[in-house]
CSV table of C-alpha atoms in Angstrom, one decimal:
chain,number,residue,atom,x,y,z
A,1,MET,CA,196.5,-80.0,-49.8
A,2,SER,CA,193.6,-82.0,-48.3
A,3,ASP,CA,193.7,-80.2,-44.8
A,4,PRO,CA,192.0,-76.9,-45.7
A,5,LYS,CA,188.7,-78.5,-46.8
A,6,PRO,CA,187.4,-79.8,-43.5
A,7,VAL,CA,188.3,-76.6,-41.7
A,8,GLU,CA,186.1,-74.5,-43.9
A,9,GLN,CA,183.0,-76.8,-43.7
A,10,THR,CA,182.8,-77.4,-39.9
A,11,PRO,CA,183.1,-73.9,-38.5
A,12,ALA,CA,180.8,-72.5,-41.1
A,13,ALA,CA,177.9,-74.7,-40.0
A,14,GLU,CA,178.4,-74.2,-36.3
A,15,PRO,CA,178.4,-70.4,-36.1
A,16,ALA,CA,175.2,-70.4,-38.1
A,17,LYS,CA,173.5,-72.6,-35.6
A,18,LEU,CA,174.9,-70.6,-32.7
A,19,GLU,CA,173.3,-67.4,-34.1
A,20,GLU,CA,169.9,-69.0,-34.8
A,21,THR,CA,169.4,-71.2,-31.7
A,22,PRO,CA,170.4,-68.7,-29.0
A,23,ALA,CA,168.7,-65.8,-30.8
A,24,ALA,CA,165.2,-67.3,-30.3
A,25,PRO,CA,165.6,-68.0,-26.6
A,26,ALA,CA,167.4,-64.8,-26.0
A,27,THR,CA,164.5,-62.8,-27.4
A,28,GLU,CA,162.0,-64.8,-25.4
A,29,ASN,CA,163.9,-64.4,-22.1
A,30,ILE,CA,164.3,-60.7,-22.7
A,31,ASN,CA,160.6,-60.2,-23.4
A,32,THR,CA,159.6,-62.2,-20.4
A,33,ASP,CA,161.9,-60.3,-18.2
A,34,LYS,CA,160.8,-56.9,-19.5
A,35,ALA,CA,157.1,-57.7,-19.5
A,36,PRO,CA,156.8,-58.0,-15.8
A,37,LYS,CA,158.7,-54.8,-15.3
A,38,GLU,CA,156.4,-52.9,-17.7
A,39,GLU,CA,153.2,-54.6,-16.3
A,40,ALA,CA,154.1,-53.9,-12.7
A,41,PRO,CA,153.7,-50.2,-13.0
A,42,LYS,CA,150.4,-50.8,-14.9
A,43,ALA,CA,149.2,-52.9,-12.1
A,44,THR,CA,149.9,-50.0,-9.7
A,45,GLU,CA,148.2,-47.5,-11.9
A,46,GLU,CA,144.9,-49.5,-12.3
A,47,PRO,CA,144.2,-49.6,-8.6
A,48,ALA,CA,144.6,-45.9,-8.5
A,49,ALA,CA,142.1,-45.5,-11.2
A,50,THR,CA,139.6,-47.7,-9.3
A,51,GLU,CA,140.2,-45.6,-6.2
A,52,VAL,CA,139.2,-42.5,-8.2
A,53,ILE,CA,136.1,-44.3,-9.5
A,54,THR,CA,135.1,-45.4,-6.0
A,55,LEU,CA,135.6,-41.9,-4.7
A,56,GLU,CA,133.3,-40.6,-7.4
A,57,ASN,CA,130.8,-43.3,-6.7
A,58,GLU,CA,130.9,-42.4,-3.0
A,59,ALA,CA,130.4,-38.7,-3.8
A,60,ALA,CA,127.4,-39.6,-5.9
A,61,PRO,CA,125.2,-40.7,-3.0
A,62,ALA,CA,126.0,-37.5,-1.2
A,63,ALA,CA,124.7,-35.5,-4.1
A,64,ALA,CA,121.7,-37.8,-4.4
A,65,THR,CA,120.8,-37.1,-0.7
A,66,THR,CA,120.4,-33.4,-1.5
A,67,VAL,CA,117.8,-34.1,-4.2
A,68,PRO,CA,115.2,-35.7,-1.9
A,69,GLU,CA,115.4,-32.7,0.4
A,70,ALA,CA,114.2,-30.5,-2.4
A,71,LYS,CA,111.4,-32.9,-3.5
A,72,PRO,CA,109.2,-32.3,-0.4
A,73,GLU,CA,109.1,-28.6,-1.2
A,74,GLU,CA,108.1,-29.3,-4.8
A,75,LYS,CA,105.5,-31.9,-3.9
A,76,LYS,CA,103.3,-30.0,-1.5
A,77,PRO,CA,100.1,-31.5,-0.1
A,78,GLU,CA,97.1,-31.0,-2.4
A,79,TYR,CA,95.4,-28.7,0.0
A,80,LEU,CA,98.3,-26.3,-0.1
A,81,THR,CA,98.5,-26.2,-3.8
A,82,ASN,CA,94.8,-25.8,-4.2
A,83,ILE,CA,94.6,-23.0,-1.6
A,84,PRO,CA,97.8,-20.8,-2.1
A,85,SER,CA,96.8,-18.4,0.7
A,86,LEU,CA,96.8,-21.4,3.1
A,87,GLY,CA,100.5,-22.0,2.6
A,88,GLN,CA,101.2,-18.3,3.3
A,89,PHE,CA,99.0,-18.6,6.4
A,90,PHE,CA,101.1,-21.4,7.7
A,91,GLU,CA,104.3,-19.3,7.1
A,92,HIS,CA,103.0,-16.6,9.3
A,93,LEU,CA,101.4,-18.8,11.9
A,94,PRO,CA,104.6,-19.1,14.2
A,95,SER,CA,104.7,-15.3,14.4
A,96,ILE,CA,101.0,-15.1,15.3
A,97,LEU,CA,101.4,-17.7,18.0
A,98,SER,CA,104.4,-16.0,19.4
A,99,LYS,CA,102.8,-12.6,19.6
A,100,THR,CA,99.6,-13.8,21.2
A,101,GLY,CA,101.3,-16.2,23.6
A,102,HIS,CA,98.5,-18.8,23.0
A,103,SER,CA,98.4,-21.8,20.6
A,104,GLU,CA,95.1,-23.5,21.3
A,105,MET,CA,91.9,-23.1,19.2
A,106,TRP,CA,88.7,-25.1,19.9
A,107,GLY,CA,90.8,-27.7,21.8
A,108,VAL,CA,93.2,-28.1,18.8
A,109,PRO,CA,96.9,-27.4,19.5
A,110,LEU,CA,98.0,-25.3,16.5
A,111,LYS,CA,101.0,-26.9,14.8
A,112,ASP,CA,102.4,-27.0,11.2
A,113,SER,CA,100.9,-27.8,7.8
A,114,ASP,CA,101.3,-31.5,8.3
A,115,ASP,CA,98.8,-31.5,11.2
A,116,ILE,CA,95.3,-32.0,9.8
A,117,PRO,CA,93.3,-30.5,12.7
A,118,THR,CA,95.4,-27.3,12.4
A,119,VAL,CA,94.8,-27.2,8.6
A,120,ASN,CA,91.0,-27.4,9.2
A,121,VAL,CA,91.2,-24.5,11.8
A,122,LEU,CA,93.0,-22.2,9.4
A,123,ILE,CA,90.7,-23.1,6.5
A,124,LYS,CA,87.7,-22.0,8.6
A,125,PHE,CA,89.3,-18.6,9.3
A,126,LEU,CA,90.2,-18.2,5.6
A,127,ARG,CA,86.7,-19.2,4.6
A,128,ALA,CA,85.1,-16.7,7.1
A,129,ASN,CA,87.1,-13.9,5.4
A,130,GLU,CA,86.4,-15.1,1.9
A,131,GLY,CA,90.1,-16.0,1.2
A,132,ASN,CA,91.4,-12.6,2.5
A,133,LEU,CA,94.7,-13.6,4.1
A,134,SER,CA,95.3,-10.5,6.1
A,135,GLY,CA,91.7,-10.6,7.4
A,136,ALA,CA,92.0,-14.2,8.4
A,137,GLU,CA,95.3,-13.6,10.2
A,138,GLU,CA,93.9,-10.6,12.1
A,139,GLN,CA,90.8,-12.6,13.2
A,140,LEU,CA,92.9,-15.5,14.3
A,141,ARG,CA,95.1,-13.2,16.4
A,142,LYS,CA,92.0,-11.6,18.1
A,143,ALA,CA,90.5,-15.1,18.7
A,144,LEU,CA,93.7,-16.4,20.3
A,145,GLU,CA,93.9,-13.3,22.5
A,146,TRP,CA,90.3,-13.7,23.6
A,147,ARG,CA,90.8,-17.4,24.4
A,148,LYS,CA,94.0,-16.6,26.4
A,149,GLN,CA,92.2,-14.0,28.4
A,150,THR,CA,88.9,-15.8,28.9
A,151,ASN,CA,90.0,-19.5,28.9
A,152,PRO,CA,86.6,-20.8,27.7
A,153,LEU,CA,87.6,-24.4,28.3
A,154,GLU,CA,87.9,-23.7,32.0
A,155,LEU,CA,84.5,-21.9,31.9
A,156,ILE,CA,82.8,-25.3,31.4
A,157,GLN,CA,84.3,-26.9,34.6
A,158,SER,CA,84.8,-24.0,37.0
A,159,GLY,CA,82.1,-21.6,35.9
A,160,LYS,CA,79.2,-21.0,38.2
A,161,TYR,CA,76.0,-19.7,36.6
A,162,SER,CA,72.8,-18.7,38.2
A,163,ALA,CA,69.9,-21.1,37.7
A,164,ARG,CA,67.5,-18.2,38.2
A,165,LYS,CA,69.2,-16.3,35.3
A,166,PHE,CA,70.0,-19.1,32.9
A,167,GLY,CA,67.9,-22.1,33.9
A,168,GLY,CA,66.1,-23.6,30.9
A,169,LEU,CA,67.7,-21.1,28.5
A,170,GLY,CA,70.3,-23.2,26.7
A,171,TYR,CA,70.7,-26.9,25.9
A,172,LEU,CA,72.9,-29.2,23.9
A,173,THR,CA,71.9,-32.4,22.1
A,174,THR,CA,74.0,-34.8,19.9
A,175,TYR,CA,72.5,-37.1,17.4
A,176,GLU,CA,74.2,-39.6,15.0
A,177,GLN,CA,74.1,-39.0,11.3
A,178,ASP,CA,76.2,-41.2,8.8
A,179,GLY,CA,78.5,-42.3,11.6
A,180,ARG,CA,79.3,-38.8,12.8
A,181,PRO,CA,77.8,-36.7,15.5
A,182,LEU,CA,75.2,-34.0,14.5
A,183,VAL,CA,75.4,-31.4,17.3
A,184,PHE,CA,72.4,-29.1,18.1
A,185,THR,CA,72.5,-26.1,20.4
A,186,TRP,CA,69.1,-24.8,21.6
A,187,ASN,CA,68.5,-21.3,22.8
A,188,ILE,CA,65.1,-21.0,24.4
A,189,TYR,CA,64.7,-17.2,24.8
A,190,GLY,CA,61.1,-17.6,25.8
A,191,ALA,CA,62.3,-19.3,29.0
A,192,VAL,CA,63.9,-16.1,30.3
A,193,LYS,CA,62.2,-15.3,33.6
A,194,ASP,CA,63.7,-11.8,34.2
A,195,MET,CA,65.3,-10.0,31.2
A,196,SER,CA,67.1,-7.5,33.5
A,197,ALA,CA,68.5,-10.2,35.7
A,198,THR,CA,69.6,-12.4,32.8
A,199,PHE,CA,71.2,-9.7,30.6
A,200,SER,CA,72.2,-7.0,33.1
A,201,ASP,CA,75.7,-8.4,33.5
A,202,SER,CA,76.9,-8.7,29.9
A,203,ASP,CA,80.2,-10.3,30.8
A,204,GLU,CA,78.4,-13.0,32.8
A,205,PHE,CA,76.0,-13.6,29.9
A,206,VAL,CA,78.8,-13.9,27.4
A,207,LYS,CA,80.7,-16.3,29.6
A,208,TRP,CA,77.6,-18.5,30.0
A,209,ARG,CA,77.0,-18.5,26.2
A,210,ALA,CA,80.7,-19.3,25.6
A,211,ALA,CA,80.6,-22.2,28.0
A,212,LEU,CA,77.6,-23.7,26.1
A,213,MET,CA,79.3,-23.1,22.8
A,214,GLU,CA,82.5,-24.8,24.0
A,215,LEU,CA,80.4,-27.9,25.1
A,216,ALA,CA,79.1,-28.1,21.5
A,217,VAL,CA,82.6,-27.6,20.0
A,218,GLN,CA,83.9,-30.5,22.1
A,219,GLU,CA,81.3,-32.7,20.6
A,220,LEU,CA,82.6,-31.9,17.1
A,221,ASN,CA,85.9,-33.5,18.1
A,222,MET,CA,88.0,-31.4,15.8
A,223,LYS,CA,91.3,-32.3,17.5
A,224,ASP,CA,91.1,-35.9,16.1
A,225,ALA,CA,90.4,-35.0,12.5
A,226,THR,CA,92.1,-37.1,9.9
A,227,THR,CA,90.6,-35.6,6.7
A,228,VAL,CA,91.0,-32.0,5.4
A,229,ILE,CA,87.7,-30.2,5.0
A,230,ASP,CA,86.5,-28.6,1.8
A,231,TYR,CA,87.4,-25.0,1.3
A,232,ASP,CA,84.0,-24.2,0.0
A,233,GLY,CA,82.3,-25.6,3.1
A,234,GLU,CA,80.2,-28.1,1.2
A,235,LYS,CA,81.7,-31.1,3.0
A,236,ASP,CA,82.5,-29.9,6.5
A,237,PRO,CA,81.5,-32.3,9.3
A,238,TYR,CA,82.8,-29.9,11.9
A,239,GLN,CA,79.7,-27.6,12.0
A,240,MET,CA,76.6,-27.6,14.2
A,241,ILE,CA,72.9,-26.8,14.1
A,242,GLN,CA,71.5,-23.9,16.1
A,243,VAL,CA,67.8,-23.5,17.1
A,244,HIS,CA,66.5,-20.3,18.5
A,245,ASP,CA,63.0,-20.5,20.0
A,246,TYR,CA,61.1,-17.3,20.4
A,247,LEU,CA,57.9,-18.6,21.8
A,248,ASN,CA,56.3,-16.0,24.1
A,249,VAL,CA,59.0,-13.4,23.3
A,250,LYS,CA,57.8,-9.9,22.7
A,251,PHE,CA,59.5,-8.3,19.7
A,252,LEU,CA,58.1,-4.8,20.1
A,253,ARG,CA,60.5,-3.7,22.8
A,254,MET,CA,64.0,-4.6,23.7
A,255,ASP,CA,65.5,-3.8,27.1
A,256,PRO,CA,68.7,-1.8,27.0
A,257,ALA,CA,70.4,-4.5,29.0
A,258,VAL,CA,69.4,-7.0,26.4
A,259,ARG,CA,70.9,-4.9,23.6
A,260,ALA,CA,74.2,-4.4,25.4
A,261,ALA,CA,74.6,-8.2,26.2
A,262,THR,CA,73.6,-9.3,22.7
A,263,LYS,CA,75.9,-6.8,21.1
A,264,LYS,CA,78.8,-8.1,23.1
A,265,THR,CA,77.8,-11.6,22.2
A,266,ILE,CA,78.0,-10.7,18.5
A,267,ASP,CA,81.4,-9.2,18.8
A,268,VAL,CA,82.8,-12.3,20.6
A,269,PHE,CA,81.1,-15.0,18.7
A,270,SER,CA,81.7,-13.6,15.2
A,271,THR,CA,85.4,-13.4,16.0
A,272,ALA,CA,86.1,-16.5,18.1
A,273,TYR,CA,83.8,-19.1,16.4
A,274,PRO,CA,83.9,-18.6,12.6
A,275,GLU,CA,82.4,-21.2,10.3
A,276,LEU,CA,81.1,-23.5,13.0
A,277,LEU,CA,77.5,-23.0,12.0
A,278,ARG,CA,75.9,-25.3,9.4
A,279,GLU,CA,72.3,-24.1,9.7
A,280,LYS,CA,70.3,-21.8,12.1
A,281,PHE,CA,66.6,-22.3,12.6
A,282,PHE,CA,64.4,-19.5,14.0
A,283,VAL,CA,61.3,-21.2,15.4
A,284,ASN,CA,58.0,-19.7,16.7
A,285,VAL,CA,58.7,-16.4,15.0
A,286,PRO,CA,55.6,-14.3,14.2
A,287,ALA,CA,54.9,-14.2,10.5
A,288,ILE,CA,54.9,-10.4,10.7
A,289,MET,CA,58.6,-10.6,11.5
A,290,GLY,CA,59.3,-12.1,8.1
A,291,TRP,CA,60.6,-8.7,6.9
A,292,MET,CA,63.4,-9.1,9.4
A,293,PHE,CA,64.9,-11.9,7.5
A,294,SER,CA,64.6,-10.0,4.3
A,295,ALA,CA,66.6,-7.2,5.9
A,296,MET,CA,69.3,-9.7,6.9
A,297,LYS,CA,70.0,-10.4,3.3
A,298,LEU,CA,71.0,-6.8,2.8
A,299,ILE,CA,73.2,-6.7,5.9
A,300,LEU,CA,74.9,-10.1,6.0
A,301,SER,CA,76.8,-12.1,3.5
A,302,ARG,CA,75.1,-14.5,1.2
A,303,ASN,CA,77.1,-17.3,2.6
A,304,THR,CA,75.7,-16.5,6.0
A,305,THR,CA,72.0,-15.8,5.2
A,306,ARG,CA,71.7,-19.0,3.2
A,307,LYS,CA,72.0,-20.9,6.5
A,308,PHE,CA,69.0,-19.0,8.1
A,309,HIS,CA,65.6,-20.7,8.2
A,310,PRO,CA,62.7,-18.9,9.9
A,311,ILE,CA,59.8,-21.2,10.9
A,312,SER,CA,56.6,-19.7,12.3
A,313,ASN,CA,55.4,-23.0,13.9
A,314,GLY,CA,58.0,-24.7,16.0
A,315,ALA,CA,56.3,-28.1,15.5
A,316,ASN,CA,57.5,-28.1,11.9
A,317,LEU,CA,61.2,-28.1,12.8
A,318,ALA,CA,61.5,-31.9,12.5
A,319,ARG,CA,60.4,-31.8,8.9
A,320,GLU,CA,63.6,-30.1,8.0
A,321,PHE,CA,65.7,-33.2,8.8
A,322,PRO,CA,65.8,-36.8,7.6
A,323,ALA,CA,63.7,-39.4,9.5
A,324,SER,CA,66.7,-40.7,11.4
A,325,ILE,CA,67.3,-37.3,12.9
A,326,ALA,CA,63.7,-36.1,13.1
A,327,ASP,CA,62.7,-39.0,15.3
A,328,GLN,CA,65.2,-37.9,17.9
A,329,ILE,CA,64.1,-34.3,18.0
A,330,PRO,CA,61.8,-33.4,21.0
A,331,THR,CA,58.1,-33.8,20.5
A,332,VAL,CA,57.4,-30.1,21.0
A,333,TYR,CA,59.3,-29.6,17.7
A,334,GLY,CA,57.6,-32.3,15.8
A,335,GLY,CA,59.9,-35.2,16.6
A,336,LYS,CA,59.6,-38.2,18.9
A,337,GLY,CA,62.4,-37.6,21.3
A,338,ALA,CA,62.4,-36.6,24.9
A,339,ALA,CA,62.0,-33.0,26.1
A,340,LEU,CA,65.1,-30.9,26.3
A,341,LYS,CA,65.0,-30.7,30.1
A,342,ASP,CA,65.0,-34.5,30.3
A,343,GLY,CA,67.3,-35.6,27.5
A,344,ALA,CA,69.7,-32.7,26.8
A,345,ARG,CA,72.9,-31.4,28.4
A,346,SER,CA,73.5,-27.9,29.7
A,347,VAL,CA,76.0,-25.8,31.4
A,348,PRO,CA,76.2,-26.6,35.2
A,349,LEU,CA,74.0,-24.2,37.2
A,350,THR,CA,73.8,-23.2,40.8
A,351,GLU,CA,70.7,-22.4,42.8
A,352,ASP,CA,70.3,-18.9,44.1
A,353,GLU,CA,69.6,-18.2,47.8
A,354,GLN,CA,67.4,-15.2,48.6
A,355,PRO,CA,65.8,-15.6,52.0
A,356,LYS,CA,66.8,-12.1,53.2
A,357,GLU,CA,64.9,-10.4,50.4
A,358,GLU,CA,61.7,-12.2,51.3
A,359,ALA,CA,61.8,-11.2,55.0
A,360,LYS,CA,61.7,-7.4,54.1
A,361,PRO,CA,57.9,-7.1,53.5
A,362,ALA,CA,57.4,-7.5,57.3
A,363,GLU,CA,58.5,-3.9,57.9
A,364,PRO,CA,55.6,-2.1,56.1
A,365,ALA,CA,53.2,-4.0,58.3
A,366,THR,CA,54.5,-2.3,61.5
A,367,GLU,CA,54.3,1.1,59.8
A,368,THR,CA,50.6,0.7,59.0
A,369,ALA,CA,49.9,-0.6,62.5
A,370,ALA,CA,50.9,2.7,64.1
A,371,PRO,CA,48.1,4.9,62.6
A,372,VAL,CA,45.5,2.2,63.5
A,373,ALA,CA,46.6,2.5,67.2
A,374,ALA,CA,46.2,6.3,67.1
A,375,ALA,CA,42.7,6.1,65.7
A,376,PRO,CA,40.9,5.1,68.9
A,377,VAL,CA,42.2,8.1,70.8
A,378,ALA,CA,40.1,10.5,68.7
A,379,ALA,CA,36.9,8.5,68.7
A,380,THR,CA,34.6,11.4,67.9
A,381,PRO,CA,36.3,12.8,64.7
A,382,VAL,CA,36.4,9.3,63.3
A,383,ALA,CA,32.8,9.5,62.2
A,384,ALA,CA,33.6,12.6,60.1
A,385,ALA,CA,36.3,10.8,58.3
A,386,PRO,CA,34.0,8.6,56.2
A,387,VAL,CA,32.5,11.7,54.8
A,388,ALA,CA,35.8,12.6,53.1
A,389,ALA,CA,36.1,9.0,52.0
A,390,VAL,CA,33.7,9.5,49.1
A,391,PRO,CA,36.0,11.5,46.9
A,392,VAL,CA,38.8,9.0,47.8
A,393,ALA,CA,36.8,6.3,45.9
A,394,ALA,CA,36.6,8.6,42.9
A,395,VAL,CA,40.4,8.6,42.6
A,396,PRO,CA,40.8,5.0,41.4
A,397,GLU,CA,38.0,5.6,38.9
A,398,ALA,CA,39.8,8.6,37.5
A,399,ALA,CA,43.0,6.6,37.5
A,400,VAL,CA,41.6,4.0,35.1
A,401,PRO,CA,41.3,6.4,32.1
A,402,GLU,CA,44.8,7.8,32.9
A,403,ALA,CA,46.3,4.3,32.9
A,404,ALA,CA,44.5,3.7,29.6
A,405,ALA,CA,45.8,6.9,28.2
A,406,VAL,CA,49.3,6.0,29.3
A,407,GLU,CA,49.1,2.5,27.8
A,408,THR,CA,47.8,3.6,24.4
A,409,PRO,CA,50.7,5.9,23.5
A,410,ALA,CA,53.1,3.3,24.8
A,411,LYS,CA,51.7,0.9,22.2
A,412,GLU,CA,52.0,3.5,19.5
A,413,GLU,CA,55.6,4.3,20.5
A,414,ALA,CA,56.3,0.6,20.4
A,415,LYS,CA,55.0,0.4,16.8
A,416,GLU,CA,57.3,3.3,15.9
A,417,GLU,CA,60.3,1.6,17.5
A,418,THR,CA,59.6,-1.8,16.2
A,419,LYS,CA,61.7,-1.6,13.1
A,420,GLU,CA,64.7,0.0,14.9
A,421,GLU,CA,64.6,-2.5,17.8
A,422,SER,CA,64.0,-5.5,15.5
A,423,LYS,CA,67.0,-4.4,13.5
A,424,ALA,CA,69.0,-4.8,16.7
A,425,THR,CA,67.4,-8.2,17.1
A,426,THR,CA,68.4,-9.0,13.6
A,427,GLU,CA,72.0,-8.1,14.3
A,428,VAL,CA,71.9,-10.3,17.4
A,429,GLU,CA,70.6,-13.3,15.6
A,430,ALA,CA,73.2,-12.9,12.9
A,431,ALA,CA,76.0,-13.7,15.2
A,432,SER,CA,74.7,-15.4,18.2
């Protein structure tokens, strides 16, 4: 009866321990085994996510590179935003250069809107047309065509100009003002020896004037500009001073050859050299011609006429400039500088040879000698000849009042034609 008791106690305790002790490790082993299997796929998924992120990050710089390309278009240079027509001018410039087949203006190779010398050239053409884009483009086209046809840069080197026609007529001087060159061109019209010879060939005259102008433009050195000029022209260092001296020039009559040559000069210079003039001084002009400058104000633009300064006495020219410049101006114009023929530059000239024309007067001498030889043959009638010589002497006496009668109407006609011819002179001065 004592055997059943130990059997019930021992197995009851052991199974309880077996269920508790293995249960804990079993759950731990199972969790540890399953955890790596579940984390393994997560590990493979996380790199995939990082790859997607890196692809997105790599795509981001590509999108960022497109943004800077748009920024230059938005941030235009100040001179393009301030002058809207200038930007349009540059848009049309390639077409203009292509059609004309020429891309040089005043020594400046015309390029894009980033090139400062080109910007300054286009601003001058716009300013000359008061901002009218179509007018500026048309003028630039004509100027380029003329330069292509004429090649004014070559005229300086290879051009041959007669010293008899153009000697002493045009000069160039360069003075320094505020660290920049101040260029003067001098046109001494009183130095013309023969109006017909100087102006008869209008093409030759225009080429000579263009050569002198190109010398002055070279002194302005526009091709090396680093600063954009003001659109209103107040601060434009690329302009020159012109002096026209009319000492001993007769204003009453103008030779037709002079009119033709000066008219052609106007047409060329007003088209090919816009906004290169700062001021123009007319010196040694008779006071009676003051009405001519009043008439200019009715014909020309205010922007042009404000640059004109008539001076009756050429010795007062130096007073128009600061002392640093006035001292360099020739003494004949009130300064302390050398005479133009000694200290100024000019277009290269060639001496004319005319020995054949001087030998011709020998022929009339032989013609008059023949009648003298015949006179001795008829010695007797020679005495009667002096009797008829008396009325011959009266011929010159009668000719004097005739000459006076001819000269007097000529002066009256000159007075009647003064205004018309001076108007032509006015037009010449406006452009040349």
